[in-house]
CSV table of C-alpha atoms in Angstrom, one decimal:
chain,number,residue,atom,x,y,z
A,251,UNK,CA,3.1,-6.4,-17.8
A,252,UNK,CA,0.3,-6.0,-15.6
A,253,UNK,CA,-1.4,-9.0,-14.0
A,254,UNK,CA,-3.3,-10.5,-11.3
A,255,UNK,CA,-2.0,-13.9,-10.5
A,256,UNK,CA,-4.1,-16.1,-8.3
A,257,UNK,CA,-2.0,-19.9,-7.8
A,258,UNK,CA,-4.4,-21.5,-5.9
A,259,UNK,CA,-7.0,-23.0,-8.3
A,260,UNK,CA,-9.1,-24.8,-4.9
A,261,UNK,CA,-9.2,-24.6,-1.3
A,262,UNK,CA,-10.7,-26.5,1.1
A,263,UNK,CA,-11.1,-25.6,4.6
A,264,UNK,CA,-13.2,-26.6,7.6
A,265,UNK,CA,-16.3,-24.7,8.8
A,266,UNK,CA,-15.2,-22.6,11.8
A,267,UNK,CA,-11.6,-22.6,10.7
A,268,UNK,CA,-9.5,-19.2,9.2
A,269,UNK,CA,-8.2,-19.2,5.5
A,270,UNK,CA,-5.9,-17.2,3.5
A,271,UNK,CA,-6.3,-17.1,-0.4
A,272,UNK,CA,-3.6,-16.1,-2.4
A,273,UNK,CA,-2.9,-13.1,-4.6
A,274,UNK,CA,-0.1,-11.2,-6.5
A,275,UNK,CA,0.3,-8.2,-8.3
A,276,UNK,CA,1.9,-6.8,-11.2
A,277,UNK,CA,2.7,-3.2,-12.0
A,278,UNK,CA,4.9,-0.7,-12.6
A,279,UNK,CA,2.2,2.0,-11.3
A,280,UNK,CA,2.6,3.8,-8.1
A,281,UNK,CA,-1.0,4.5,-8.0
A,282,UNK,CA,-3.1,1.3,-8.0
A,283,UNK,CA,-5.8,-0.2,-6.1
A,284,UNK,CA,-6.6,-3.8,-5.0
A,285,UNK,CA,-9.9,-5.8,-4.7
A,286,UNK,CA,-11.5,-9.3,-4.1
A,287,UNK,CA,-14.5,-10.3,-5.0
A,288,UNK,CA,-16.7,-13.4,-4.4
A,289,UNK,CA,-18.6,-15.2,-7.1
A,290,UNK,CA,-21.4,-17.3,-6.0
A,291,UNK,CA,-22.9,-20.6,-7.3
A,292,UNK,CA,-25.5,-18.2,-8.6
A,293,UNK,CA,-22.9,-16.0,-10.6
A,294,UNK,CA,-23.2,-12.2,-9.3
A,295,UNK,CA,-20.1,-10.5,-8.3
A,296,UNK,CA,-20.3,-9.5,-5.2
A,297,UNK,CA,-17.4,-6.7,-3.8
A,298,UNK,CA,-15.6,-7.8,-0.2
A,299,UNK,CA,-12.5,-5.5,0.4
A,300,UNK,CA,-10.6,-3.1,-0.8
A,301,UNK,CA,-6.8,-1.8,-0.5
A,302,UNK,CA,-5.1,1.4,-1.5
A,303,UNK,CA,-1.7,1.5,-2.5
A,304,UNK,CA,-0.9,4.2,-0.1
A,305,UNK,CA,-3.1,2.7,2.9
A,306,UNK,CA,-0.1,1.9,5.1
A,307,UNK,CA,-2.7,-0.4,7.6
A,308,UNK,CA,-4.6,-3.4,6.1
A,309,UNK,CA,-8.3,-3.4,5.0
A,310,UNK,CA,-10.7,-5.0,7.4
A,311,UNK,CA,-14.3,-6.0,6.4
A,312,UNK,CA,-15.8,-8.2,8.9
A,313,UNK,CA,-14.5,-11.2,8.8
A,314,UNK,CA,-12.5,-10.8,5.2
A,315,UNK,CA,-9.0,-8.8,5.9
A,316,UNK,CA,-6.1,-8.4,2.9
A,317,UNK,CA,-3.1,-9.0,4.1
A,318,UNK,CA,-1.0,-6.4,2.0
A,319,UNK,CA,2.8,-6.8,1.6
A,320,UNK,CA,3.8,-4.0,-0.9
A,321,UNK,CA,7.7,-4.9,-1.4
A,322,UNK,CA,6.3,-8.6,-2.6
A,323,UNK,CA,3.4,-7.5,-4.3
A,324,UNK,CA,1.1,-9.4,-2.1
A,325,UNK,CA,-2.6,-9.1,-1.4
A,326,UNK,CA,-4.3,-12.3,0.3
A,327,UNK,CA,-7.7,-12.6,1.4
A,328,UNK,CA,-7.5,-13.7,4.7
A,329,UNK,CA,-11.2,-15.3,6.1
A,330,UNK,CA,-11.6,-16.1,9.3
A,331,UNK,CA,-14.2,-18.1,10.8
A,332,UNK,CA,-15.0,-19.7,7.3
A,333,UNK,CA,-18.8,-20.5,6.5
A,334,UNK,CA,-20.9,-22.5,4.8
A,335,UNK,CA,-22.1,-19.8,2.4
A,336,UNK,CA,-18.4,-18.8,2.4
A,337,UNK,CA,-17.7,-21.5,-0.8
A,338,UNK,CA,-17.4,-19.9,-3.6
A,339,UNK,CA,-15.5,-18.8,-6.8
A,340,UNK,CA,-12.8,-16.0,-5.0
A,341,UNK,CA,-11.0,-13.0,-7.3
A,342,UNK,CA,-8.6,-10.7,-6.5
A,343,UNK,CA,-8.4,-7.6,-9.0
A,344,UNK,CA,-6.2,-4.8,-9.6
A,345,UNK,CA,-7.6,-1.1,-10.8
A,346,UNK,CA,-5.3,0.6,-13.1
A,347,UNK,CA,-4.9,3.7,-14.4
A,348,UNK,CA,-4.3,5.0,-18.2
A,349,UNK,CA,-5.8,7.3,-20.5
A,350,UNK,CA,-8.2,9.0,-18.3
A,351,UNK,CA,-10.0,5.7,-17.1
A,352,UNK,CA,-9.9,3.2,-15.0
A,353,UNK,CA,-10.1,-0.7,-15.3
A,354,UNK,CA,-10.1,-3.8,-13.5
A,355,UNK,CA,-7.6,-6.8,-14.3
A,356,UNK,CA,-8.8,-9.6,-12.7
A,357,UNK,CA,-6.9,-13.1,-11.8
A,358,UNK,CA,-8.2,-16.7,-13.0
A,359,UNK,CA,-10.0,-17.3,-9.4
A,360,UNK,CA,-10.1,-19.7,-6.1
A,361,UNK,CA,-12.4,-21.9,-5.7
A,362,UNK,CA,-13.3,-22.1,-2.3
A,363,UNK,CA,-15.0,-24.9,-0.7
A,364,UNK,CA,-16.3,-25.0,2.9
A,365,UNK,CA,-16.7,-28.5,4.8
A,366,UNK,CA,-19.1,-28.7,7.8
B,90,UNK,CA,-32.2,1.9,-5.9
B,91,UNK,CA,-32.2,-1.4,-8.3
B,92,UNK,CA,-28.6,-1.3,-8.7
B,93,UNK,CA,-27.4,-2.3,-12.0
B,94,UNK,CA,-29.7,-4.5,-13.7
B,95,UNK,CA,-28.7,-6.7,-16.9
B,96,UNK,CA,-31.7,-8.0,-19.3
B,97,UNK,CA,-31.9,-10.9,-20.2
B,98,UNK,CA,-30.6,-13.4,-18.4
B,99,UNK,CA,-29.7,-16.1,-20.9
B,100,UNK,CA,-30.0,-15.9,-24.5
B,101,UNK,CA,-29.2,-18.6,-27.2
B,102,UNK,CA,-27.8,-17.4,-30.3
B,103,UNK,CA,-27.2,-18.9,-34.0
B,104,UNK,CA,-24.1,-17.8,-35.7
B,105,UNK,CA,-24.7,-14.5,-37.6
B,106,UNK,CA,-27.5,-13.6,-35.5
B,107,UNK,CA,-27.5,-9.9,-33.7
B,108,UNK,CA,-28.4,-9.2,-30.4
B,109,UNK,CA,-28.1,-6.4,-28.0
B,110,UNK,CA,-27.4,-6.9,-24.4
B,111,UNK,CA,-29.2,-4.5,-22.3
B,112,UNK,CA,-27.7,-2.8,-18.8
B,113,UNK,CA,-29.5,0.1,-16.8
B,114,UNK,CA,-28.2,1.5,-13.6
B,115,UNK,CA,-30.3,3.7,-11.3
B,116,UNK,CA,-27.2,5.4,-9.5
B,117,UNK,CA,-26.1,8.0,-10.8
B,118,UNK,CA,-22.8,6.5,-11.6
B,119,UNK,CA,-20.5,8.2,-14.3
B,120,UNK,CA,-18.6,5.0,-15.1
B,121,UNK,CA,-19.9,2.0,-16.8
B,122,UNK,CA,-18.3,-1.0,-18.4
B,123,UNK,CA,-19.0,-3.9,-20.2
B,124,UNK,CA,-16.9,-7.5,-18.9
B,125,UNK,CA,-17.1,-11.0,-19.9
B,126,UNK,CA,-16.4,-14.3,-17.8
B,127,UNK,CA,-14.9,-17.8,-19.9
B,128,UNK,CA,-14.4,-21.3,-17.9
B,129,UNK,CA,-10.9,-20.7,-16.1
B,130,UNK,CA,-10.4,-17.2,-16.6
B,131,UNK,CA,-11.0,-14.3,-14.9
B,132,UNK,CA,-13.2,-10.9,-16.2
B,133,UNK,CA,-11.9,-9.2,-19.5
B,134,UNK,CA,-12.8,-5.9,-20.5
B,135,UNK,CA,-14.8,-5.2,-23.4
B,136,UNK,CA,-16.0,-1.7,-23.4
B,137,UNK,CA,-16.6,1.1,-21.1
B,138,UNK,CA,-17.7,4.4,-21.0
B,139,UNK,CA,-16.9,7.3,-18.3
B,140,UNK,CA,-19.8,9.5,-19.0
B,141,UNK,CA,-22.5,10.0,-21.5
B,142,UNK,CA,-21.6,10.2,-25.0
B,143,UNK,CA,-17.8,9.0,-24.3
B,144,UNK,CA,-17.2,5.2,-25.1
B,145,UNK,CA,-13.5,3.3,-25.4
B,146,UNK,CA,-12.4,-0.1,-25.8
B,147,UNK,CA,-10.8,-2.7,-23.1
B,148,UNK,CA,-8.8,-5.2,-23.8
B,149,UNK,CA,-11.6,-7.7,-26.0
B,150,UNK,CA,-13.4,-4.7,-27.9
B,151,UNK,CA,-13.1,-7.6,-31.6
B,152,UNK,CA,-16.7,-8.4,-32.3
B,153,UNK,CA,-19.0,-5.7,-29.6
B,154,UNK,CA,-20.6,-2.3,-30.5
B,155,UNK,CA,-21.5,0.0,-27.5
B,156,UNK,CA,-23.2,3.4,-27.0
B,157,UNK,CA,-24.0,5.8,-24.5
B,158,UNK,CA,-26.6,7.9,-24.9
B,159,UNK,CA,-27.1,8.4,-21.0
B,160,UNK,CA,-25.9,7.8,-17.7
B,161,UNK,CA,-28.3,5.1,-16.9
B,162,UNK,CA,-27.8,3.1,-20.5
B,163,UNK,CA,-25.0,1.1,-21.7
B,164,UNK,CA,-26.0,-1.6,-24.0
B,165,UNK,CA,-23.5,-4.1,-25.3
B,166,UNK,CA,-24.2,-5.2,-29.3
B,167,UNK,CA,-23.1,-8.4,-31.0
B,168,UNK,CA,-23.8,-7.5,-34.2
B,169,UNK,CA,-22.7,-10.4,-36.2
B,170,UNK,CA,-22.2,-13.4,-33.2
B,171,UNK,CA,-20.0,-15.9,-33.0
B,172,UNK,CA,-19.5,-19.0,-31.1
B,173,UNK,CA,-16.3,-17.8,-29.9
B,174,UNK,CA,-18.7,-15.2,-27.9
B,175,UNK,CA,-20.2,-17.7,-25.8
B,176,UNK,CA,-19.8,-16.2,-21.8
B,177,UNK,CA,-21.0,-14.6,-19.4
B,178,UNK,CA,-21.1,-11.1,-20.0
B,179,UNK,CA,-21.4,-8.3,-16.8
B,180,UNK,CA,-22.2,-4.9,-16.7
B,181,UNK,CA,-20.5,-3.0,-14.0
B,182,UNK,CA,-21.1,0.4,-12.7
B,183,UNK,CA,-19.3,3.3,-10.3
B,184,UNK,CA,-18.5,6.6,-9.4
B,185,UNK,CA,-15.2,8.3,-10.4
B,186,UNK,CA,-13.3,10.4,-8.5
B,187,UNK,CA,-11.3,9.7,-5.4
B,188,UNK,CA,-12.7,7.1,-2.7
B,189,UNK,CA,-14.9,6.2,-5.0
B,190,UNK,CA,-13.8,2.6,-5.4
B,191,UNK,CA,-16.6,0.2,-5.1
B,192,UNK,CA,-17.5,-1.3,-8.4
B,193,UNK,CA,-21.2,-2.5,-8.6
B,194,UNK,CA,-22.0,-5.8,-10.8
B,195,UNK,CA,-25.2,-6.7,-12.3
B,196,UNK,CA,-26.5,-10.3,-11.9
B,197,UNK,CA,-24.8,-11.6,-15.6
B,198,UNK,CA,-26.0,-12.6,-18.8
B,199,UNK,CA,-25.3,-16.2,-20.1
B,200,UNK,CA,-24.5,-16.3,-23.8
B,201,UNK,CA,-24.8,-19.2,-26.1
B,202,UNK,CA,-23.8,-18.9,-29.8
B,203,UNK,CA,-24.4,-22.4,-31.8
């Protein structure tokens, strides 16, 4: 089966301080692709970072990086210097392949909250 | 460029009623799809499309009618609605082809159904 699974239903973390938000996989596909998004208060989706399943080094954004561990089927958002507009509703989402389209399974989410 | 823009933004609904969610894209983008958001649970997949005048289902298709009738349209209809429909639905939008991985989201639209 394939499936996102995200354990960590809240986070808190301290303004200033790094924070790693869990994520694993499920697939039998060589070929996939991994994402995170971040969901804001005011519900848009917004896209962070992206990793390949052939990109041997891990994807950097700014302050978001995924920390990928293939053989575990591992891809955890790692934020560093959290913010205040950092809290928010966190997914991690898969792209698969089959029948000549591509779709996104997405996990149940993180809810990130940032303390000053 | 708007983006991908989703119209309206909430609707309330009686059981039976139709509807048609609207989404409009201004990029060019070959792929659309139609998602929708419950409490606790991450995007499903309702519909999508990978071109004009090709449509397929996702993994919630019960219940939604879609067409295509150009690369900028994809509306989304409810044509008989049920409560069991109340979400958030989102439009999404890309490219296909290789590299082309960022999906773009419209804002949402917030479904009631009494």
């Amino acid at each position: 089966a394939q499936k996102i699974t995200q354990t960590q239903p809240g986070m808190f973390v301290q303004e200033k301080e790094a924070v790693t938000l869990d994520c694993t996989y499920d697939t039998s596909d060589q070929s996939y692709g991994l994402f995170w998004y971040k969901q804001p208060s005011s519900g848009e989706m917004i896209f962070l970072i992206y990793q390949g399943s052939y990109d041997e080094q891990n994807a950097t954004e700014g302050r978001y990086s995924l920390n990928f561990q293939k053989a575990r089927k591992s891809a955890n958002l790692v934020i560093s210097a959290s913010q205040l507009g950092d809290s928010a509703m966190y997914f991690c989402a898969m792209r698969l392949h089959g029948g000549g389209f591509q779709k996104l399974v997405f996990g149940t989410g993180t809810r990130l909250l940032v303390s000053p | 460029n708007a983006g991908v823009t989703q119209t309206p933004k909430f609707q309330v609904l009686k059981t039976g009623q139709s509807m048609t969610l609207q989404c409009a894209q201004d990029m060019n983008h070959e792929y659309m799809s139609w998602y929708r958001q419950d409490p606790g649970m991450g995007l499903r997949l309702i519909h999508y499309s990978v071109g004009a005048g090709i449509t397929d289902q996702g993994e919630v298709p019960n219940g939604y009618n879609v067409s295509r009738s150009t690369t900028e349209d994809f509306p989304l209809r409810l044509l008989s609605a049920a409560p069991s429909q109340t979400s958030v639905y989102f439009c999404a939008s890309r490219r296909t082809g290789v590299g082309q991985e960022t999906q773009y989201f419209g804002p949402g639209t917030r479904l009631l159904v009494l």
